[in-house]
Tab-separated table of C-alpha atoms in Angstrom:
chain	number	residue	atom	x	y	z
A	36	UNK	CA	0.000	0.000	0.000
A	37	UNK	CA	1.332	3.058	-0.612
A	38	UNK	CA	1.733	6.364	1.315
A	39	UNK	CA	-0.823	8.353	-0.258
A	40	UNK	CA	-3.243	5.448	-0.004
A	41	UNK	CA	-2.570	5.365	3.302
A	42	UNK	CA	-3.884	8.824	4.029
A	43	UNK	CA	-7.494	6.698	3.773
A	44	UNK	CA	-6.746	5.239	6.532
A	45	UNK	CA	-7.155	6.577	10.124
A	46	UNK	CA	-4.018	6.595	11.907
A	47	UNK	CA	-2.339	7.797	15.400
A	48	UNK	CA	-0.272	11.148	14.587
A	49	UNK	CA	1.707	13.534	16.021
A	50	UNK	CA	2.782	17.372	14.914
A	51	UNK	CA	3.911	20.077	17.191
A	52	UNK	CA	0.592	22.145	16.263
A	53	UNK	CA	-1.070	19.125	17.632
A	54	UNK	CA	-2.318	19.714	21.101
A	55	UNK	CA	0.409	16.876	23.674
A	56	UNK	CA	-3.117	16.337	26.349
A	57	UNK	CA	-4.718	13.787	23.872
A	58	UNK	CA	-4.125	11.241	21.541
A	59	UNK	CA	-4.793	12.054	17.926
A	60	UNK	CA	-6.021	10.021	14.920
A	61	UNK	CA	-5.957	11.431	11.298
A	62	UNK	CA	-7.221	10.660	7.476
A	63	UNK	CA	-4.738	12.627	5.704
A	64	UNK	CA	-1.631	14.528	5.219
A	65	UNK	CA	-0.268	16.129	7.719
A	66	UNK	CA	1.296	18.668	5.065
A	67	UNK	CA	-1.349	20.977	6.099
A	68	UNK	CA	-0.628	21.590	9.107
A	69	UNK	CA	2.305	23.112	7.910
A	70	UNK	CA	0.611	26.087	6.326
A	71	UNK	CA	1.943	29.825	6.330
A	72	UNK	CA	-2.005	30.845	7.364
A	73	UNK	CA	-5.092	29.603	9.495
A	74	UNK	CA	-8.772	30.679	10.074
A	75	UNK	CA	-11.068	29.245	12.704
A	76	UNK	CA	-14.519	28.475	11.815
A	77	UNK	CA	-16.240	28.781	15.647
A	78	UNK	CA	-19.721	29.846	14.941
A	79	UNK	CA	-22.064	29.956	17.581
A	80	UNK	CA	-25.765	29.285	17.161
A	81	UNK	CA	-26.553	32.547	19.180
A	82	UNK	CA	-25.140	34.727	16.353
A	83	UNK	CA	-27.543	37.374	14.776
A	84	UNK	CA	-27.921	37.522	11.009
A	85	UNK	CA	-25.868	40.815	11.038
A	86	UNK	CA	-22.732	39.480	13.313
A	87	UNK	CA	-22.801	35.972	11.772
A	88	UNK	CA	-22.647	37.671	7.764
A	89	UNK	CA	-19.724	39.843	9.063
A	90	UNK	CA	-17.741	36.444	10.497
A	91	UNK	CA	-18.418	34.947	7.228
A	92	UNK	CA	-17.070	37.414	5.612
A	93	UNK	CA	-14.458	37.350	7.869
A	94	UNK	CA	-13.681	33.873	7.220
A	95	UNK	CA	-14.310	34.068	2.982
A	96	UNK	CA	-11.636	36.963	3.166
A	97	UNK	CA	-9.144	34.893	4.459
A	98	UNK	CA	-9.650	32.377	2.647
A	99	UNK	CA	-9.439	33.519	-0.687
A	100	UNK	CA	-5.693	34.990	0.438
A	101	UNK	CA	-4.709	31.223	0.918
A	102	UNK	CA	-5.918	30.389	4.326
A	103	UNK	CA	-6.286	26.894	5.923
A	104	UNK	CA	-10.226	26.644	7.022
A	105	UNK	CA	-9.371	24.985	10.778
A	106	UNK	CA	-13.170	23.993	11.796
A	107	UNK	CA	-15.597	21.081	13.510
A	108	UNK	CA	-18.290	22.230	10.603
A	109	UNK	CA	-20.942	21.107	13.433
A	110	UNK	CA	-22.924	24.001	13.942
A	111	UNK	CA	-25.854	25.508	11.483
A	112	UNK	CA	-23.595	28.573	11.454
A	113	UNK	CA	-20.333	26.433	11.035
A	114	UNK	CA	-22.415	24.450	7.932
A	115	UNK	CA	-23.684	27.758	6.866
A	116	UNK	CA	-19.694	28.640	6.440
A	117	UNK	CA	-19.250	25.206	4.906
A	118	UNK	CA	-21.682	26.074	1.703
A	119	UNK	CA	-19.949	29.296	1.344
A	120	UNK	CA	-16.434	28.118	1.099
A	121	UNK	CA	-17.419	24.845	-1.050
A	122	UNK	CA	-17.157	27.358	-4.036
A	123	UNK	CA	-13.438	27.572	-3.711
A	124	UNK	CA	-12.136	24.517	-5.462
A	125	UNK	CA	-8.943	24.726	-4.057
A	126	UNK	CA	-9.967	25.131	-0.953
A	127	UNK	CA	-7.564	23.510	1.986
A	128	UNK	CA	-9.289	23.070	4.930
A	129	UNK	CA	-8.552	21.116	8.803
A	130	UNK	CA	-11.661	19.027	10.315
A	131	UNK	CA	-11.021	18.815	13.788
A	132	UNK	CA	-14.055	16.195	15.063
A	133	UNK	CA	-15.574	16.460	18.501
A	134	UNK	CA	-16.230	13.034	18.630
A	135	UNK	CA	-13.889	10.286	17.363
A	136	UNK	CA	-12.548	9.262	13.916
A	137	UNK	CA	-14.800	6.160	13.504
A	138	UNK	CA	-16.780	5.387	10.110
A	139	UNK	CA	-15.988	8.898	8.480
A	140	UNK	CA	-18.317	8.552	5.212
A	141	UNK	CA	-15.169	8.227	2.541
A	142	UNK	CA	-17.620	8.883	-0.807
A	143	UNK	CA	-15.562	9.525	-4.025
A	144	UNK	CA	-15.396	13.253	-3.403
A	145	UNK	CA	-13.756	12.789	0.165
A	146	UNK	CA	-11.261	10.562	-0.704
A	147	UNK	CA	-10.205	12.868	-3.958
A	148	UNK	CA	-9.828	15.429	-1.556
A	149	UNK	CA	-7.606	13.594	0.974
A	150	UNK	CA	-5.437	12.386	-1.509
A	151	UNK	CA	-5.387	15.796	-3.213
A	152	UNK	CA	-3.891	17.375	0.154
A	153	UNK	CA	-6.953	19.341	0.393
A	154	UNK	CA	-8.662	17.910	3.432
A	155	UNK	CA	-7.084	16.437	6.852
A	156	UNK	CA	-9.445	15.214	8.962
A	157	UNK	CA	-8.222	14.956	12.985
A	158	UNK	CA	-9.666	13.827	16.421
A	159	UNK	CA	-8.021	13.723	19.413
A	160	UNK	CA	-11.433	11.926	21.130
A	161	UNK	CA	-11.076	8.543	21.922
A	162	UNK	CA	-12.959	5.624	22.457
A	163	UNK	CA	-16.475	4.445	19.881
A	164	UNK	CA	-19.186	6.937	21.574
A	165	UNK	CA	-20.366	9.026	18.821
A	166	UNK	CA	-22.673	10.758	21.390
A	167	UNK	CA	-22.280	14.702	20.401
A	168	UNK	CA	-21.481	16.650	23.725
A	169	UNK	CA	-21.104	20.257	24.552
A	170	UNK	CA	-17.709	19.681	26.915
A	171	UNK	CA	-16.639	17.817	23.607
A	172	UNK	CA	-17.135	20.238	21.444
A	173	UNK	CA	-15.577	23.176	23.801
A	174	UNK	CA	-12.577	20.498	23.279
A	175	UNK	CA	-12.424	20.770	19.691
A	176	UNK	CA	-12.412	24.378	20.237
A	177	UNK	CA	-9.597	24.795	21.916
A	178	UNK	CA	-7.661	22.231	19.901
A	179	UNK	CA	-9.014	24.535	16.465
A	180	UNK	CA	-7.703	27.653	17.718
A	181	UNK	CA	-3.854	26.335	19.492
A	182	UNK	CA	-3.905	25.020	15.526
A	183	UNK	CA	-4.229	28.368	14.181
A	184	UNK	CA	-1.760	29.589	16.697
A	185	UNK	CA	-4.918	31.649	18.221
A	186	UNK	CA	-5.658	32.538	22.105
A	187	UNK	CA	-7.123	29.015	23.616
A	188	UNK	CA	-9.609	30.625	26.117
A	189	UNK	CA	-13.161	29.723	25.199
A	190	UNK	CA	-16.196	31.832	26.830
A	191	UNK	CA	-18.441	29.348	28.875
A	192	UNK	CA	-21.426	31.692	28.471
A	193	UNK	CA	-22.486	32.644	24.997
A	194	UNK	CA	-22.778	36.806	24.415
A	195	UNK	CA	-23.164	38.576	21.309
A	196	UNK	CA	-23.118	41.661	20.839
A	197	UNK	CA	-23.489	44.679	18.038
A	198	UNK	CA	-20.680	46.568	18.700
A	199	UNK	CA	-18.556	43.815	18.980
A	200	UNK	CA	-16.066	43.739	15.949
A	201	UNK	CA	-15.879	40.126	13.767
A	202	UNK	CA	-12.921	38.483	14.779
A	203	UNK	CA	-13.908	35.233	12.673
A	204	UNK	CA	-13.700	33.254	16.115
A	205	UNK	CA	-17.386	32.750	18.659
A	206	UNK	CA	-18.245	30.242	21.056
A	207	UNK	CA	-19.959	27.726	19.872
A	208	UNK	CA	-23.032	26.378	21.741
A	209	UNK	CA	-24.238	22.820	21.491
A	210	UNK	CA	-27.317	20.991	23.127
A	211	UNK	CA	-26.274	17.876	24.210
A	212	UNK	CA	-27.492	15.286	21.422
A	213	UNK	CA	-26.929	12.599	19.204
A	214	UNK	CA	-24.394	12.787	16.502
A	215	UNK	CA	-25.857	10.678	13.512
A	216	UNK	CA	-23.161	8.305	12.169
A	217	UNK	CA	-23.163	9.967	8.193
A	218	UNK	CA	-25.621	7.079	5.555
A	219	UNK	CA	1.590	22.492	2.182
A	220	UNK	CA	3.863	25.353	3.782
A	221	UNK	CA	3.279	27.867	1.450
A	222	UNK	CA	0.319	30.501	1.060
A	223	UNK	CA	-1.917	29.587	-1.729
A	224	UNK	CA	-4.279	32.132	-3.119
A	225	UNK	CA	-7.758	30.035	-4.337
A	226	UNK	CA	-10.087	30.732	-6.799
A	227	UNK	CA	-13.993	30.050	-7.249
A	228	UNK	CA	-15.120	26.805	-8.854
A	229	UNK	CA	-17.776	27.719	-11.507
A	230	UNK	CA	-19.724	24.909	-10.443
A	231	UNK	CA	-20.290	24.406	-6.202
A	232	UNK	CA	-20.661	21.170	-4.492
A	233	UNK	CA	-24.501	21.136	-3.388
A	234	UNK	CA	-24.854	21.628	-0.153
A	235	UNK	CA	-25.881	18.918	2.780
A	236	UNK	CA	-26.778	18.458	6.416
A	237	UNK	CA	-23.467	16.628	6.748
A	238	UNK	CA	-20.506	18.644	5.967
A	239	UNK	CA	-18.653	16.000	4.358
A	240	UNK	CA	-21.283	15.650	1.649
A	241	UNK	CA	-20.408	19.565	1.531
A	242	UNK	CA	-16.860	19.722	0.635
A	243	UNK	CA	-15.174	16.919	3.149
């Protein structure tokens, strides 16, 4: 089997962006994690229309100047995101999971896009409980920003407000349900593809 091939594959990984508290498991290269530039995708479901357009701007900006999209994609703001940057067909983009690695639906588009260096998908939650939590997903957080080389502190209580300024980063807020099992160094500007991926429930029938 051969190394790319291998990126199909979960495995155990290491990299010193990689938070040392947990154990990780990838599909991927770990190539990306090498990038010159990183954007978090932390939307929080308590974001009014006008704050939550001005982070997704935020986030579209950098992205088009050759940011790595560092996200969980869990969120209805986070998927909202998701169909916004499937346009870019270049797009490189981190999955950090808040739940672990197990089953990851590997259609034909996925595994193009893993073996195209495009997608690395990491968790660094262990065990087979697919069970979608809110102290998991404040996790995956922190893990998403020490990535992008961002401030780890999380807000435990959600607040939004209209003067605030978009920083492309919010606390995300999850109720505590069930996560349904899915049925390179260098900046790199990226360009829209004339033709989007339609857009699903499950981000990884978005542009995973």
């Amino acid at each position: 089997m051969s190394e790319t091939t291998d990126f199909l594959t979960p495995r155990i990984v290491t990299h010193p962006r990689l938070s040392r508290e947990t154990t990780w498991v990838a599909m991927g290269d770990l190539a990306l994690l090498d990038a010159a530039q990183f954007v978090p995708v932390i939307l929080s479901r308590s974001l009014f229309a006008g704050r939550l357009e001005q982070e997704l701007q935020a986030i579209d900006a950098a992205v088009r100047q050759g940011a790595v999209a560092v996200g969980g994609f869990i969120s209805f703001p986070e998927k909202q995101a998701a169909r916004r940057l499937a346009k870019y067909a270049d797009l490189r983009l981190i999955r950090v999971l808040p739940h672990p690695l197990i089953d990851y639906p590997l259609t034909e588009h996925v595994q193009q896009r893993i073996l195209a260096g495009k997608t690395l998908i990491l968790s660094g939650i262990a065990g087979e409980d697919m069970t979608l939590t809110r102290a998991n997903c404040v996790r995956a957080n922190g893990w998403i920003l020490e990535i992008c080389g961002k401030n780890h502190t999380l807000a435990e209580t959600p607040h939004t407000s209209a003067a605030t300024p978009p920083s492309s980063v919010a606390t995300l807020v999850v109720k505590k349900t069930t996560f349904a099992r899915p049925t390179q160094a260098r900046t790199q500007a990226v360009a829209p593809s004339p033709d989007p991926i339609d857009a699903k429930d499950d981000p990884a029938a978005i542009f995973l």
